[in-house]
Every structure is written in C-alpha cells, then in structure tokens.
Coordinates of C-alpha atoms in Angstrom, one line a residue:
M11 CA 7.7 -84.3 -16.2
T12 CA 7.2 -84.3 -12.4
N13 CA 9.8 -86.6 -10.7
F14 CA 9.5 -88.6 -7.6
I15 CA 11.6 -90.8 -5.4
D16 CA 10.3 -93.8 -3.7
T17 CA 12.6 -94.0 -0.5
H18 CA 11.4 -97.3 0.8
T19 CA 10.2 -100.2 -1.6
H20 CA 10.7 -103.9 -1.6
L21 CA 10.3 -104.6 -5.3
Y22 CA 12.7 -107.5 -4.9
D23 CA 10.2 -109.3 -2.5
E24 CA 8.7 -112.6 -3.7
A25 CA 5.4 -110.8 -4.2
F26 CA 7.2 -109.3 -7.4
A27 CA 8.8 -112.7 -8.5
E28 CA 7.0 -112.5 -11.8
D29 CA 7.2 -108.9 -12.7
A30 CA 9.7 -107.0 -10.7
D31 CA 11.5 -105.4 -13.7
A32 CA 8.0 -104.5 -15.1
A33 CA 7.2 -102.9 -11.8
I34 CA 10.2 -100.7 -12.0
E35 CA 9.3 -99.7 -15.5
R36 CA 5.8 -98.7 -14.4
A37 CA 7.2 -96.6 -11.6
I38 CA 9.5 -94.8 -14.1
D39 CA 6.4 -94.3 -16.3
A40 CA 4.6 -92.7 -13.4
G41 CA 7.5 -90.4 -12.8
V42 CA 9.2 -92.3 -9.9
T43 CA 12.7 -92.1 -11.3
K44 CA 14.7 -93.4 -8.3
M45 CA 13.9 -96.1 -5.9
V46 CA 15.6 -97.1 -2.5
F47 CA 15.7 -100.7 -1.6
P48 CA 15.9 -101.3 2.1
D49 CA 17.4 -104.6 3.1
I50 CA 15.6 -107.2 5.3
D51 CA 17.9 -110.2 5.8
S52 CA 19.9 -113.0 3.9
S53 CA 16.7 -114.6 2.7
S54 CA 16.1 -111.9 0.0
R55 CA 19.4 -110.1 -0.2
K56 CA 20.5 -111.9 -3.4
A57 CA 17.4 -110.9 -5.2
M58 CA 17.7 -107.4 -4.0
F59 CA 21.3 -106.9 -5.3
E60 CA 20.5 -108.7 -8.6
L61 CA 17.5 -106.5 -9.3
S62 CA 19.4 -103.4 -8.2
S63 CA 22.4 -104.2 -10.5
R64 CA 20.0 -104.6 -13.6
H65 CA 18.6 -101.0 -12.8
E66 CA 21.8 -99.3 -11.7
G67 CA 21.3 -95.5 -11.4
T68 CA 17.5 -96.0 -10.9
V69 CA 17.6 -98.5 -7.9
F70 CA 19.8 -97.9 -4.9
P71 CA 20.3 -100.8 -2.4
C72 CA 20.9 -100.6 1.3
L73 CA 22.2 -103.2 4.0
G74 CA 20.6 -104.0 7.2
L75 CA 19.0 -106.5 9.4
H76 CA 15.3 -106.0 10.0
P77 CA 14.3 -106.2 13.6
T78 CA 11.8 -109.0 13.0
S79 CA 14.6 -111.0 11.4
V80 CA 16.5 -110.8 14.8
G81 CA 15.9 -114.2 16.2
A82 CA 17.7 -117.3 17.7
G83 CA 20.4 -117.3 14.9
W84 CA 20.8 -113.5 14.8
E85 CA 24.6 -113.7 15.2
Q86 CA 25.0 -115.5 11.8
E87 CA 22.4 -113.2 10.1
Y88 CA 24.2 -110.0 11.3
S89 CA 27.6 -111.6 10.3
D90 CA 26.3 -112.3 6.9
M91 CA 25.0 -108.8 6.6
L92 CA 28.3 -107.2 7.8
G93 CA 30.3 -109.4 5.3
E94 CA 28.2 -107.8 2.4
V95 CA 29.1 -104.2 3.4
S96 CA 32.4 -104.2 1.7
R97 CA 31.2 -106.0 -1.3
H98 CA 28.5 -103.6 -2.5
K99 CA 27.9 -99.9 -3.0
I100 CA 25.2 -99.0 -0.6
I101 CA 23.5 -95.8 0.1
A102 CA 22.1 -96.4 3.8
I103 CA 22.1 -98.9 6.7
G104 CA 18.6 -100.4 7.1
E105 CA 16.1 -101.1 7.6
T106 CA 17.0 -101.5 11.2
G107 CA 15.2 -100.6 14.5
I108 CA 13.0 -102.2 17.1
D109 CA 9.6 -103.9 16.6
C110 CA 7.6 -104.8 19.7
Y111 CA 4.4 -105.6 17.8
W112 CA 5.0 -109.1 16.4
S113 CA 7.1 -110.5 19.3
K114 CA 9.0 -109.3 22.4
E115 CA 10.9 -112.5 22.7
F116 CA 14.2 -111.1 21.3
I117 CA 13.9 -107.4 22.3
G118 CA 17.3 -107.5 24.1
Q119 CA 19.0 -108.9 20.9
Q120 CA 17.1 -106.4 18.8
K121 CA 18.5 -103.6 20.9
E122 CA 22.1 -105.0 20.5
V123 CA 21.7 -105.3 16.7
F124 CA 20.2 -101.8 16.4
R125 CA 23.1 -100.4 18.3
L126 CA 25.6 -102.2 16.2
Q127 CA 24.0 -100.9 12.9
L128 CA 24.0 -97.3 14.2
E129 CA 27.7 -97.8 14.9
I130 CA 28.3 -98.9 11.4
A131 CA 26.2 -96.0 9.9
S132 CA 28.1 -93.6 12.0
K133 CA 31.6 -94.9 11.1
M134 CA 30.6 -95.1 7.4
D135 CA 28.8 -91.8 7.3
L136 CA 25.7 -93.4 5.9
P137 CA 22.0 -92.6 6.7
V138 CA 19.8 -95.0 8.7
I139 CA 16.4 -96.3 7.8
I140 CA 14.6 -96.9 11.0
H141 CA 11.8 -99.3 11.6
S142 CA 9.7 -98.5 14.8
R143 CA 6.8 -100.4 15.8
E144 CA 5.4 -99.9 19.4
S145 CA 9.0 -99.1 20.4
T146 CA 9.3 -95.3 20.4
E147 CA 10.7 -95.0 23.9
I148 CA 13.1 -97.8 23.4
I149 CA 14.6 -96.1 20.2
F150 CA 14.9 -92.7 22.0
D151 CA 16.8 -94.5 24.9
I152 CA 19.3 -96.0 22.3
L153 CA 19.6 -92.8 20.2
E154 CA 20.6 -91.0 23.5
G155 CA 23.8 -93.0 23.5
F156 CA 24.6 -91.6 20.0
K157 CA 24.2 -88.0 20.5
G158 CA 27.0 -86.2 18.7
A159 CA 27.8 -89.1 16.6
G160 CA 26.6 -87.4 13.4
L161 CA 23.7 -89.7 12.7
R162 CA 21.1 -89.0 10.1
G163 CA 18.3 -90.9 8.6
V164 CA 14.5 -91.4 8.2
F165 CA 11.8 -92.8 10.6
H166 CA 10.2 -95.2 8.1
A167 CA 6.4 -95.3 7.9
F168 CA 6.1 -92.5 10.5
S169 CA 2.7 -92.4 12.2
G170 CA 3.7 -90.7 15.5
S171 CA 2.8 -87.3 16.9
Y172 CA 4.2 -84.1 16.1
E173 CA 5.8 -84.1 19.6
T174 CA 7.6 -87.4 18.7
F175 CA 8.8 -85.7 15.5
E176 CA 10.2 -82.8 17.5
R177 CA 11.8 -85.1 19.9
F178 CA 13.9 -87.1 17.4
S179 CA 14.9 -83.9 15.5
A180 CA 17.1 -83.3 18.4
Y181 CA 19.2 -86.4 17.7
G182 CA 20.6 -85.4 14.3
D183 CA 19.4 -84.8 10.7
W184 CA 16.1 -86.9 10.6
Y185 CA 13.1 -87.1 8.1
V186 CA 10.0 -88.9 8.3
G187 CA 8.8 -91.5 5.6
I188 CA 5.2 -90.9 4.6
G189 CA 3.4 -93.7 2.7
G190 CA 0.0 -95.1 1.9
V191 CA -1.3 -95.0 5.5
L192 CA -1.7 -91.2 4.9
T193 CA -4.6 -92.0 2.5
Y194 CA -6.5 -94.1 5.0
K195 CA -9.7 -92.9 6.7
K196 CA -9.0 -91.8 10.4
A197 CA -5.2 -92.2 10.0
S198 CA -3.9 -89.7 12.7
I199 CA -0.8 -88.9 10.6
A200 CA -3.2 -87.1 8.1
E201 CA -3.5 -84.3 10.8
T202 CA 0.0 -84.5 12.1
I203 CA 1.6 -84.0 8.7
K204 CA 0.1 -80.5 8.5
R205 CA 2.5 -79.4 11.2
I206 CA 5.6 -81.3 10.0
P207 CA 7.7 -79.1 7.6
L208 CA 7.6 -80.4 4.0
E209 CA 11.5 -80.0 4.1
R210 CA 11.5 -82.9 6.6
I211 CA 9.4 -85.4 4.6
L212 CA 10.2 -88.4 2.2
T213 CA 7.7 -90.2 0.1
E214 CA 7.6 -93.9 0.3
T215 CA 5.4 -96.9 -0.5
D216 CA 6.9 -99.8 1.6
S217 CA 5.6 -101.9 -1.3
P218 CA 4.2 -104.7 -1.4
Y219 CA 2.7 -103.5 1.9
L220 CA 0.5 -100.5 3.0
T221 CA -1.1 -99.8 -0.4
P222 CA -2.7 -96.3 -0.7
V223 CA -6.2 -95.7 -1.5
P224 CA -7.9 -96.4 -4.1
H225 CA -5.8 -99.6 -4.4
R226 CA -5.9 -100.6 -0.8
G227 CA -6.2 -104.5 -0.5
Q228 CA -4.1 -105.0 -3.5
R229 CA -0.3 -105.4 -3.9
N230 CA 1.5 -102.0 -3.4
E231 CA 4.1 -100.8 -5.8
S232 CA 6.5 -97.8 -6.5
S233 CA 4.1 -96.5 -9.3
Y234 CA 1.7 -95.4 -6.5
I235 CA 4.0 -92.7 -5.1
P236 CA 2.0 -89.8 -6.9
L237 CA -1.1 -90.9 -5.0
I238 CA 0.8 -90.3 -1.7
A239 CA 2.3 -87.0 -2.8
E240 CA -1.2 -85.9 -3.8
K241 CA -2.5 -86.6 -0.5
I242 CA 0.4 -84.8 1.1
A243 CA -0.2 -81.8 -1.1
A244 CA -3.8 -81.7 -0.1
Q245 CA -3.1 -81.8 3.6
K246 CA -0.5 -79.1 3.4
G247 CA -2.4 -76.9 1.0
T248 CA 0.3 -76.8 -1.7
S249 CA 0.8 -78.3 -5.2
I250 CA 1.8 -81.9 -6.0
E251 CA 4.7 -80.3 -8.0
N252 CA 6.0 -78.6 -4.9
V253 CA 5.7 -81.8 -2.9
A254 CA 7.6 -83.7 -5.7
E255 CA 10.4 -81.2 -6.0
T256 CA 10.8 -80.8 -2.3
T257 CA 10.7 -84.4 -1.3
Y258 CA 12.9 -85.3 -4.2
R259 CA 15.5 -82.8 -2.9
N260 CA 15.1 -84.1 0.6
A261 CA 15.9 -87.6 -0.5
Q262 CA 18.9 -86.5 -2.6
N263 CA 20.3 -84.6 0.4
L264 CA 19.7 -87.5 2.8
F265 CA 20.9 -90.4 0.6
R266 CA 23.3 -88.4 -1.7
I267 CA 21.8 -90.0 -4.7

C-alpha cells in the first residue's frame, strides 16, 4: 500500500470535536500513516496533546505560537508555550512566522516572537514550521540574522514564486508544504511546482482549512492527502507512487519520524 504523511494538520481543532479519532482512522485507511500536528496557542494545546497521546506513533505534536495569536497578552502565551517544551516530546517548533494579512497591529511583537522561536529551534536542533502570509520580505530579514545557525524547516502552505523558493534555500535545509490550493483553478503554485524539485516538497492539508478539489467548500481532513499527491504527480509528470515515496522520505528526513 502507498503510504503518505500529512505534515500539517489540525485534527485537534474544534471542527473535529465530534470525530477527531475517526478522522485519524479515515486518514490511515487512505494510506496517510503519519500526521504532524502544528501548535497554535494555549486555547487548543490540551486537545492537541490528548489526541496525540491516543495515537502515539501515528500523530506527532509540535509546539509554537501562531503569529495571529500574538496579541496584547503575547508574553503570557509565549511563556505558556515555553513551559510545555520540557514536558512533551515534540518534533518541531511551530507553527510560527509572520502574518500581515489579518492585522498589522502587532507586527513588532510577531517579529520578536518569531525570532525567539527560531532561537529555540536552533538550540534544540528542531525543524521550524513557518507560516508566511503577505510577509515574505520580513521573514527573509529575520532569517538573515540566523545564517549559520543550522536552521531547517518547511514553509507551510507555500504559494510563492520559484525565485522565492531559491532565496530561502540559501538559509538552510528548507522544504515547501504543498496542500489543497494546488488543486484550485488559476492557482499560481500549479505552475511553480513544476520547477521545484520533488525532493524539496512535503504534502500537507492544513485541515480543517484549504480543502482540495473536489471537496472544496467542505471541512478538510488528512484523508485527502492522496488528492494533493495526485495533483503534484500530474504537474510534475510522474507517478503518484513516486510522489508518495519521495515526500514521505522528505518528511522523515526533516522531522526525524
């Protein structure tokens, strides 16, 4: 059976309050045998770790503070996150990054929190899951200060140009997370992905968001990873088996799972 990894899924989200365990089973039935849970903030962290513990060996949790959760009380949120680092076995720091789409009110604080989390990742030798929305140049400016720090990670929900991909490749061992947006009509990433080496691609859903065609408009879930892999295969002129094998190996190498 072809095996896949969903490197970015929020099955602990309240959208799955009634069927999170069943959603994991559906994913496994679809060949998605490993799932990475990026952290958001304290509001859902307990649910994330509880679900992860019930599916140890299949689900792998991370710790981080999402940029849109950086607000007036960010110091406490960051402190809460930091306090959990020594209490849990995690495979990555994230998701973290910069988001200029929803609000620019706390951009200065977002930058500080992002830098702090990159420092943690460097010290702990963990990969970073980066959220970037309308903030490419800011993120590059911050990464500039970490050259030589041995950072590695993934640019989650990548929708940038090939030139952007080439730029961040200079900052360490970086992959791109490709999800349901690839299946949308007129999505620019569908052309860009033809030039990005398969050895630099990870499959992800970002469930419950960014649902791939033909389920767009419905709740997304990890069992839809094969739909994304199928589209990657079509765009790169290869087999879905090759996409599955290569992206699985990529995820194993990055997250050491």
